[in-house]
Tab-separated table of C-alpha atoms and ligand atoms in Angstrom:
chain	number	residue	atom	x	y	z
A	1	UNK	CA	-4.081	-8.630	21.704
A	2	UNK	CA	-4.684	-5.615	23.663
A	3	UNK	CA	-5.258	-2.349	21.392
A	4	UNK	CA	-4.962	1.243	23.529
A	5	UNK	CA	-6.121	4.263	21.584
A	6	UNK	CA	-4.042	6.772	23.634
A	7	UNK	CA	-4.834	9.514	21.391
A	8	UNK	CA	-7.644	9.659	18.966
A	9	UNK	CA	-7.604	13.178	17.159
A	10	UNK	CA	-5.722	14.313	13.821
A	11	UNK	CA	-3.141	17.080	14.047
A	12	UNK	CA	-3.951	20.009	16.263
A	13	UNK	CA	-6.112	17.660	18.445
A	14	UNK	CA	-9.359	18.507	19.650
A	15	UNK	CA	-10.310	21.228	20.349
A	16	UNK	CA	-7.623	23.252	18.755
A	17	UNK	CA	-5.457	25.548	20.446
A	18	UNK	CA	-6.400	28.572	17.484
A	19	UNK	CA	-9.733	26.852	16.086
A	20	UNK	CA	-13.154	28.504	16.491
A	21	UNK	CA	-14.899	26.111	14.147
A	22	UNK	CA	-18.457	24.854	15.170
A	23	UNK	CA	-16.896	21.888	17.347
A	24	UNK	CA	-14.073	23.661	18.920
A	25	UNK	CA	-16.370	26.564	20.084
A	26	UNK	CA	-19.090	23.905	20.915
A	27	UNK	CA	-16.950	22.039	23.146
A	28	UNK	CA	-15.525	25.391	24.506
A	29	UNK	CA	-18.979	26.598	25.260
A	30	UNK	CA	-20.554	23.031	26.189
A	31	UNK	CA	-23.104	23.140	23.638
A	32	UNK	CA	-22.126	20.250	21.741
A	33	UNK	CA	-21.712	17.176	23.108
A	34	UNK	CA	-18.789	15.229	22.270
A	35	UNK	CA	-15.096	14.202	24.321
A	36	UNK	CA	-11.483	15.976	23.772
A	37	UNK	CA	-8.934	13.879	21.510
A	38	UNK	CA	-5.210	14.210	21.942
A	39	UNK	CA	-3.103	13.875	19.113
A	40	UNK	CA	-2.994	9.959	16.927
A	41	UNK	CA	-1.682	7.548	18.806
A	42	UNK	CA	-2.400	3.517	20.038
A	43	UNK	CA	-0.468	1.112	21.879
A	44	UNK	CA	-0.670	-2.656	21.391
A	45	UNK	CA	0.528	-5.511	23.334
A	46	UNK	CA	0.231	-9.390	22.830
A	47	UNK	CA	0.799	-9.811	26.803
A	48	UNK	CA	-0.458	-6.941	28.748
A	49	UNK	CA	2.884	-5.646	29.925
A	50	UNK	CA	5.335	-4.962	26.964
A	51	UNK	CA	3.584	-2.195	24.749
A	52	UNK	CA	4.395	-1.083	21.196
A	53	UNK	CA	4.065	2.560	20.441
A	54	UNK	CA	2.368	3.304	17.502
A	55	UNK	CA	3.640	6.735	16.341
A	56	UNK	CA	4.919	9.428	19.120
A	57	UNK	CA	1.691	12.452	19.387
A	58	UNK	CA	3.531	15.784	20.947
A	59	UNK	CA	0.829	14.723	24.080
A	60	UNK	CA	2.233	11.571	24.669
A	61	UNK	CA	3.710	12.775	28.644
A	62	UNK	CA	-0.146	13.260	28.927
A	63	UNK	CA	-1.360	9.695	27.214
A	64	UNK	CA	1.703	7.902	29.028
A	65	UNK	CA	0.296	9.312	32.852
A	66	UNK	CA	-3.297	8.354	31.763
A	67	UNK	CA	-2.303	4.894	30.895
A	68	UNK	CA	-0.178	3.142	33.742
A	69	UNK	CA	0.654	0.182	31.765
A	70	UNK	CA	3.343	2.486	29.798
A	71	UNK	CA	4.590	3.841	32.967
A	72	UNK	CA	8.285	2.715	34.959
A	73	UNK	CA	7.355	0.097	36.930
A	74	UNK	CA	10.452	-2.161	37.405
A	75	UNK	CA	13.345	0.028	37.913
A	76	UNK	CA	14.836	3.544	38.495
A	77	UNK	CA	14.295	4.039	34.915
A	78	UNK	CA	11.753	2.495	33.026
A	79	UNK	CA	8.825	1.604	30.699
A	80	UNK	CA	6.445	-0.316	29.030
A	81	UNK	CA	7.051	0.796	25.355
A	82	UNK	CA	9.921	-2.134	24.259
A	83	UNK	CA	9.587	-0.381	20.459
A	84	UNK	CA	7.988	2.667	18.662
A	85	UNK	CA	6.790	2.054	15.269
A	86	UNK	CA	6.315	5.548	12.816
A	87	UNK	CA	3.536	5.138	10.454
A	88	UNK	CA	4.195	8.328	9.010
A	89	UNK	CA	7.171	11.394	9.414
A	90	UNK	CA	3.873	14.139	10.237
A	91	UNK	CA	4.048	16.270	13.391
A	92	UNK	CA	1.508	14.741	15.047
A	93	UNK	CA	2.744	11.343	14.385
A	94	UNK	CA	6.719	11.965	15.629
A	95	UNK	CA	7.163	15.258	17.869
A	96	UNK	CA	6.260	13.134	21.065
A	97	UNK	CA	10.089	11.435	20.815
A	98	UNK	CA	11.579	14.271	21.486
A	99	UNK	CA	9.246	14.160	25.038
A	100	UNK	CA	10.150	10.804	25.005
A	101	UNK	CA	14.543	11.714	24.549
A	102	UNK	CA	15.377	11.214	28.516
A	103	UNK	CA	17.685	8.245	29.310
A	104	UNK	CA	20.567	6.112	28.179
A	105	UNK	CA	18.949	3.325	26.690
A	106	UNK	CA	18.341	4.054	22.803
A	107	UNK	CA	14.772	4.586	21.442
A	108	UNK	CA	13.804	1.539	19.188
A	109	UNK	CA	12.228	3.030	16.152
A	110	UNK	CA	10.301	0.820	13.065
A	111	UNK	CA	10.244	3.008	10.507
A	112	UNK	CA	10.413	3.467	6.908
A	113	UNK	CA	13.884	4.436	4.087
A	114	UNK	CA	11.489	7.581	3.685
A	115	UNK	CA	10.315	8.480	6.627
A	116	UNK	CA	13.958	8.127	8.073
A	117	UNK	CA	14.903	10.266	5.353
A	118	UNK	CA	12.565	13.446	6.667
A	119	UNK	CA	13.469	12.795	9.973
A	120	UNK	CA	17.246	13.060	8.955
A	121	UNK	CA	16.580	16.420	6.526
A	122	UNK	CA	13.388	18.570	6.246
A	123	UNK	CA	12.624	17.591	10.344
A	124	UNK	CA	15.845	16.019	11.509
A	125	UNK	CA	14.016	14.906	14.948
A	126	UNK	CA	16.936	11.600	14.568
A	127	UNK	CA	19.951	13.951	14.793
A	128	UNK	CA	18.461	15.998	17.506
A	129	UNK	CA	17.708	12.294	19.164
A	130	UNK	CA	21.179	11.410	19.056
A	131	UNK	CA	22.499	14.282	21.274
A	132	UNK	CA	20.154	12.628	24.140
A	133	UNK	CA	18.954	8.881	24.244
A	134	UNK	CA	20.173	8.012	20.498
A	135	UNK	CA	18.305	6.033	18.077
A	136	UNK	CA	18.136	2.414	17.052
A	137	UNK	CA	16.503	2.633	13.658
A	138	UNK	CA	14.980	-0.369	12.049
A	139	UNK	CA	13.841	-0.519	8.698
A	140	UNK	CA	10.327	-1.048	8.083
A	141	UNK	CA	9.721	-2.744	5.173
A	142	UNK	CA	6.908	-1.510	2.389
A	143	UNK	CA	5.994	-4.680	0.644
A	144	UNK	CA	3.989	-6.818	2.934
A	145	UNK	CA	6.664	-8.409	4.694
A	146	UNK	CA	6.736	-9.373	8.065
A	147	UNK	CA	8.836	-8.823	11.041
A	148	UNK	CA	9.243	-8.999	15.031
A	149	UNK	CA	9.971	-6.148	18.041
A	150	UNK	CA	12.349	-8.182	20.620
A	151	UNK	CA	10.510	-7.765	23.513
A	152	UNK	CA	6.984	-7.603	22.140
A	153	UNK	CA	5.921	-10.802	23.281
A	154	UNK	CA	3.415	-12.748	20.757
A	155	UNK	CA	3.457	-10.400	18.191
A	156	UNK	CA	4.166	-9.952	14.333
A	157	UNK	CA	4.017	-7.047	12.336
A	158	UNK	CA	3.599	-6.839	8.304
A	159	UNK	CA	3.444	-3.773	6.918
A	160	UNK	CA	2.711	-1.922	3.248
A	161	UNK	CA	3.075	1.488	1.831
A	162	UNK	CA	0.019	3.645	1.432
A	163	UNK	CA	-0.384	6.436	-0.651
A	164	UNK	CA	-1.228	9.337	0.989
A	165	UNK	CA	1.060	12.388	1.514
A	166	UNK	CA	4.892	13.063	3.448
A	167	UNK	CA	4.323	16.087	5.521
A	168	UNK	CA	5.089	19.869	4.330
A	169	UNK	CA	8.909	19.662	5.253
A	170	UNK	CA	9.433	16.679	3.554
A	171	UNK	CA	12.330	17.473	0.157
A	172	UNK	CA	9.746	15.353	-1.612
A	173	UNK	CA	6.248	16.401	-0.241
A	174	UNK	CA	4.493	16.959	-4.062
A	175	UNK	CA	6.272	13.778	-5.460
A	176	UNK	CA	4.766	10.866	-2.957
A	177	UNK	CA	7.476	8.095	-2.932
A	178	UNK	CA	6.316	4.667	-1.532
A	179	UNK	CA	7.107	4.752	2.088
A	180	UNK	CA	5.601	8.126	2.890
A	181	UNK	CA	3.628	6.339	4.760
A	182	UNK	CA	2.588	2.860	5.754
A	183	UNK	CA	-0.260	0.523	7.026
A	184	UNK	CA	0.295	-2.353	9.338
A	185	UNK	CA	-1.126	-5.878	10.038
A	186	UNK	CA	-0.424	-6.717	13.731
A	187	UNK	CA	-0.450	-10.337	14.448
A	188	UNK	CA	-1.188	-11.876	17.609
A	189	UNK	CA	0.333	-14.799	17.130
A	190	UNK	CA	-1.195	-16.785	19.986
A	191	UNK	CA	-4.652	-16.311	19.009
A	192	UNK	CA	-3.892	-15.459	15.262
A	193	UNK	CA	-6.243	-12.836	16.136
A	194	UNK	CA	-5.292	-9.546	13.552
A	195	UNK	CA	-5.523	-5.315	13.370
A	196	UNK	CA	-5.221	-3.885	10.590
A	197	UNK	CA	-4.014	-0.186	11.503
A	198	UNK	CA	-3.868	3.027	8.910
A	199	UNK	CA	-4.391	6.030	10.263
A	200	UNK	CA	-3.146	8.009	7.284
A	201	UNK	CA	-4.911	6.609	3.803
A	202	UNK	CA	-5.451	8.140	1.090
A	203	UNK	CA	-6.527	5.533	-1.268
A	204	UNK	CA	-7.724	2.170	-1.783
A	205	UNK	CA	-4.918	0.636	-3.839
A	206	UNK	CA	-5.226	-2.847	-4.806
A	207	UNK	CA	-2.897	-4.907	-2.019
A	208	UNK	CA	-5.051	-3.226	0.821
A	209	UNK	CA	-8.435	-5.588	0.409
A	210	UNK	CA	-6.716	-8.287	1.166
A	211	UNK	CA	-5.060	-7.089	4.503
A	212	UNK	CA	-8.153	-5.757	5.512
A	213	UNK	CA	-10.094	-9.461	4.984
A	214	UNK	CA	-8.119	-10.816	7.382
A	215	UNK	CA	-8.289	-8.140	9.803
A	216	UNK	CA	-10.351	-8.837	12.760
A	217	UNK	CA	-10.466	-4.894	13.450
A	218	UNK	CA	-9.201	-2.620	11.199
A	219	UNK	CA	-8.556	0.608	12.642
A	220	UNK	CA	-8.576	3.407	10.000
A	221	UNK	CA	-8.229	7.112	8.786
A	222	UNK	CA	-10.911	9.313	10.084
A	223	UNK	CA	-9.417	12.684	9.165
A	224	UNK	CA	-12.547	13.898	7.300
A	225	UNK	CA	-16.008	13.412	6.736
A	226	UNK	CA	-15.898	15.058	3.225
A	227	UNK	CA	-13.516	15.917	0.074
A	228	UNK	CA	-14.032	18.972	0.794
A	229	UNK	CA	-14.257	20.097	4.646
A	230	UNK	CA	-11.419	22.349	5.254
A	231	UNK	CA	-12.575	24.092	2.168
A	232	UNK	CA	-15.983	24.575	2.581
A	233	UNK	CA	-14.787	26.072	5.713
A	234	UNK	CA	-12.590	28.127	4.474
A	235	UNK	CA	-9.185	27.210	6.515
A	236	UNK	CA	-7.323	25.565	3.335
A	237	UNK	CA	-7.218	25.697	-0.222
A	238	UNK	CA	-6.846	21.496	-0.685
A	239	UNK	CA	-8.942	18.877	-0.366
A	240	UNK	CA	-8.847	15.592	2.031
A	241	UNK	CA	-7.658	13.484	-0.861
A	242	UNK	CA	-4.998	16.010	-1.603
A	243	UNK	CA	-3.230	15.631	1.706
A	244	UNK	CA	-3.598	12.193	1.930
A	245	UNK	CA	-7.145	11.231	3.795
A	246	UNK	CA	-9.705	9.551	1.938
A	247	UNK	CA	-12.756	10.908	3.514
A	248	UNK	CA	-15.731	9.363	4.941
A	249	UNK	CA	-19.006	10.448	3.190
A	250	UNK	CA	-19.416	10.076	-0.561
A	251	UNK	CA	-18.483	8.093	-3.740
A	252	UNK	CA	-15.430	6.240	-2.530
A	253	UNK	CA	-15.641	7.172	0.763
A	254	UNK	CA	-14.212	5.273	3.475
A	255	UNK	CA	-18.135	4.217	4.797
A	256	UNK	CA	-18.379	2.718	1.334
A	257	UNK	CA	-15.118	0.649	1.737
A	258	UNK	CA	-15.861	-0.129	5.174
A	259	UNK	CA	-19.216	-1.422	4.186
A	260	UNK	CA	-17.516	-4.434	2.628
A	261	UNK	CA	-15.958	-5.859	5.655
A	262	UNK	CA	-18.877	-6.174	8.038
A	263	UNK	CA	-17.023	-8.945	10.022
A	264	UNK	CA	-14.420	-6.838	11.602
A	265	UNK	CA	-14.796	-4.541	14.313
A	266	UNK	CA	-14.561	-1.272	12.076
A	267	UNK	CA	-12.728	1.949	13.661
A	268	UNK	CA	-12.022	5.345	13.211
A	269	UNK	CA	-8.935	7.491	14.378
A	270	UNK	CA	-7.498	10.467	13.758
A	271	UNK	CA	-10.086	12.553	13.396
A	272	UNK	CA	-9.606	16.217	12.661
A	273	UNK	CA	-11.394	18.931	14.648
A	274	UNK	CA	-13.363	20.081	11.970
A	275	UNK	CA	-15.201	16.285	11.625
A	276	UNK	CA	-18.943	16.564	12.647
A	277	UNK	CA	-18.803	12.988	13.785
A	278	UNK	CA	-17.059	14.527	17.009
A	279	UNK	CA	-20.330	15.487	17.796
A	280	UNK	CA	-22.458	12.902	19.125
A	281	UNK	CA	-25.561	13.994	18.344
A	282	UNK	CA	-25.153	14.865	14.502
A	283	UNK	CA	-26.442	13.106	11.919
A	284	UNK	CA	-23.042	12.615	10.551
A	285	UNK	CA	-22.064	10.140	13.558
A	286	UNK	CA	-25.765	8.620	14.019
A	287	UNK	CA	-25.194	7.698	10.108
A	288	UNK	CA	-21.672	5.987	11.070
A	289	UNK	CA	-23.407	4.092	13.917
A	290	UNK	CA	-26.139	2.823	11.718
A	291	UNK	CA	-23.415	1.396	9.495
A	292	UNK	CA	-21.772	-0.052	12.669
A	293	UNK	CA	-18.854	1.892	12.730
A	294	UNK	CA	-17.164	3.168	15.833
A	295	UNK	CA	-15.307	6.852	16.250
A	296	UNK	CA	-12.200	5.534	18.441
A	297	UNK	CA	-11.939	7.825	21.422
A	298	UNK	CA	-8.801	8.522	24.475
A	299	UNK	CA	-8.693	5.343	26.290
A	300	UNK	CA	-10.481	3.216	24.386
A	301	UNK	CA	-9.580	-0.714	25.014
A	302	UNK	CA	-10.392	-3.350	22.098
A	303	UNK	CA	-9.422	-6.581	23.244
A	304	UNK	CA	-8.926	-9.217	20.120
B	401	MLT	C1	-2.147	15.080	8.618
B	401	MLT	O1	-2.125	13.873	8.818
B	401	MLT	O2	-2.443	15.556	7.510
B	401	MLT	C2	-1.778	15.910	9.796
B	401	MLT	O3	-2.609	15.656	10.886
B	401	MLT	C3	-1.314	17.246	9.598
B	401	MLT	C4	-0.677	17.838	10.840
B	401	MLT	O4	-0.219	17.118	11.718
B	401	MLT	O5	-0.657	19.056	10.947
B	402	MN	MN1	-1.758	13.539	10.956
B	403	ZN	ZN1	-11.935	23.316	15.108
């Protein structure tokens, strides 16, 4: 299976368009040293040519020209992606189909009841979808089940809802319905070789341990390093766990749960601005490193 991170940072992306924070103005400045992220996104492929989308960042025109894989190759028209799978209804997760709305052939979209439901209501992205390409919408399912992407050669997909939070225009976004947002176990099927892939988590609940066993990388939520970041820093009023990120450091914390599957390649993405581990020279990062997990980055390649 070959895994493309083509975007690595949370919402907003690093650095942020508005944020003066100590890593945005580092970067700015050069005094820190640490890469840009585009907006959360990965691609996956059991064969090296047809690619699954996994959710559409508003910089995916950028991540499509830096990956050539995704780009027309076979006819007037044309791409790599055969499906695009929505983990989530957020911003950063679906704005990119409407860059992605040019052609006659209709987007083939794995997503949730609920996450269909926001993108039919509160952010009706679907409707506005079906005045250009169209969609084909596919139900994803949230118990564990398992299903296929024609054209996504050697692959299986099983995915599960995750708590963690539907985005601010969601009609239910203080009452979390399963389906808000999901992980999912990608199968290569040739090699039985397995990523387990949950960018938005806000909780351990008890069906994830045993995905994440199995998982010969699990790629995960790397929003925060504490509870409390965006407080401490004065730019919200919640908490990670409140909006749906379990964060790194502390009792709980996603170094603690990672620290139980030392098998598996172990993976961050989607890592707000804010996140000291951008930096690679904090002590924040060297601690990650020293637990042998790695900050995903734009372009990085895991091969299972
Ligand atoms: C989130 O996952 O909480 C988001 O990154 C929020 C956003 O896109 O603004
Ligand atoms: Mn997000
Ligand atoms: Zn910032």
């Amino acid at each position: 299976m070959h895994i493309h991170v083509l975007g690595a940072g949370a919402g907003g992306g690093f650095p942020q368009w508005n944020c003066n924070c100590h890593n945005c103005d580092g970067f700015r400045r050069g005094t820190i040293k640490a890469r840009s992220r585009t907006q959360s996104s990965i691609c996956v492929s059991g064969d090296g040519v047809n690619w699954v989308l996994f959710n559409a960042s508003p910089d995916v025109l950028k991540q499509v020209q830096e990956f050539a894989p995704l780009q027309p190759g076979r006819a007037l028209r044309d791409t790599g992606i055969v499906g695009i799978v929505l983990i989530d209804a957020q911003i950063d997760h679906t704005t990119g189909l409407l860059m992605l709305r040019e052609g006659q052939v209709k987007r083939e979209i794995y997503a949730t009841q609920m996450v269909r439901n926001d993108l039919t209501s509160g952010n009706p992205l679907f409707n506005i979808l079906g005045h250009y390409c169209g969609v084909n919408w596919h139900e994803a399912p949230i118990d564990g089940s398992s299903f296929e992407i024609p054209g996504a050669a050697n692959l299986k997909f099983s995915s599960v809802a995750l708590k963690s939070k539907a985005p601010p225009y969601s009609p239910h976004r203080y009452d979390s319905h399963d389906g808000d947002t999901i992980g999912v176990l990608i199968e290569d099927t040739k090699t039985g070789k397995k990523l387990f892939y949950a960018p938005g988590l806000g909780e351990i609940e008890a069906h994830l341990p045993a995905l994440m066993r199995q998982a010969d990388c699990i790629m995960v939520d790397g929003t925060f390093w504490t509870d409390t970041e965006m407080i401490d820093l004065g730019l919200m009023d919640k908490t990670a766990r409140d909006i749906g990120h379990i964060p790194q450091s502390g009792k709980g914390g996603m170094m603690e749960v990672l620290a139980a599957y030392p098998d598996a390649r172990r993976v961050l993405i989607h890592i707000n601005n804010t996140n000291p581990i951008l930096n690679e020279e904090s002590v924040e990062r060297h601690l990650l490193e020293g637990a042998g997990i790695e900050v995903s980055f734009d372009g990085m390649d895991i091969h299972l």
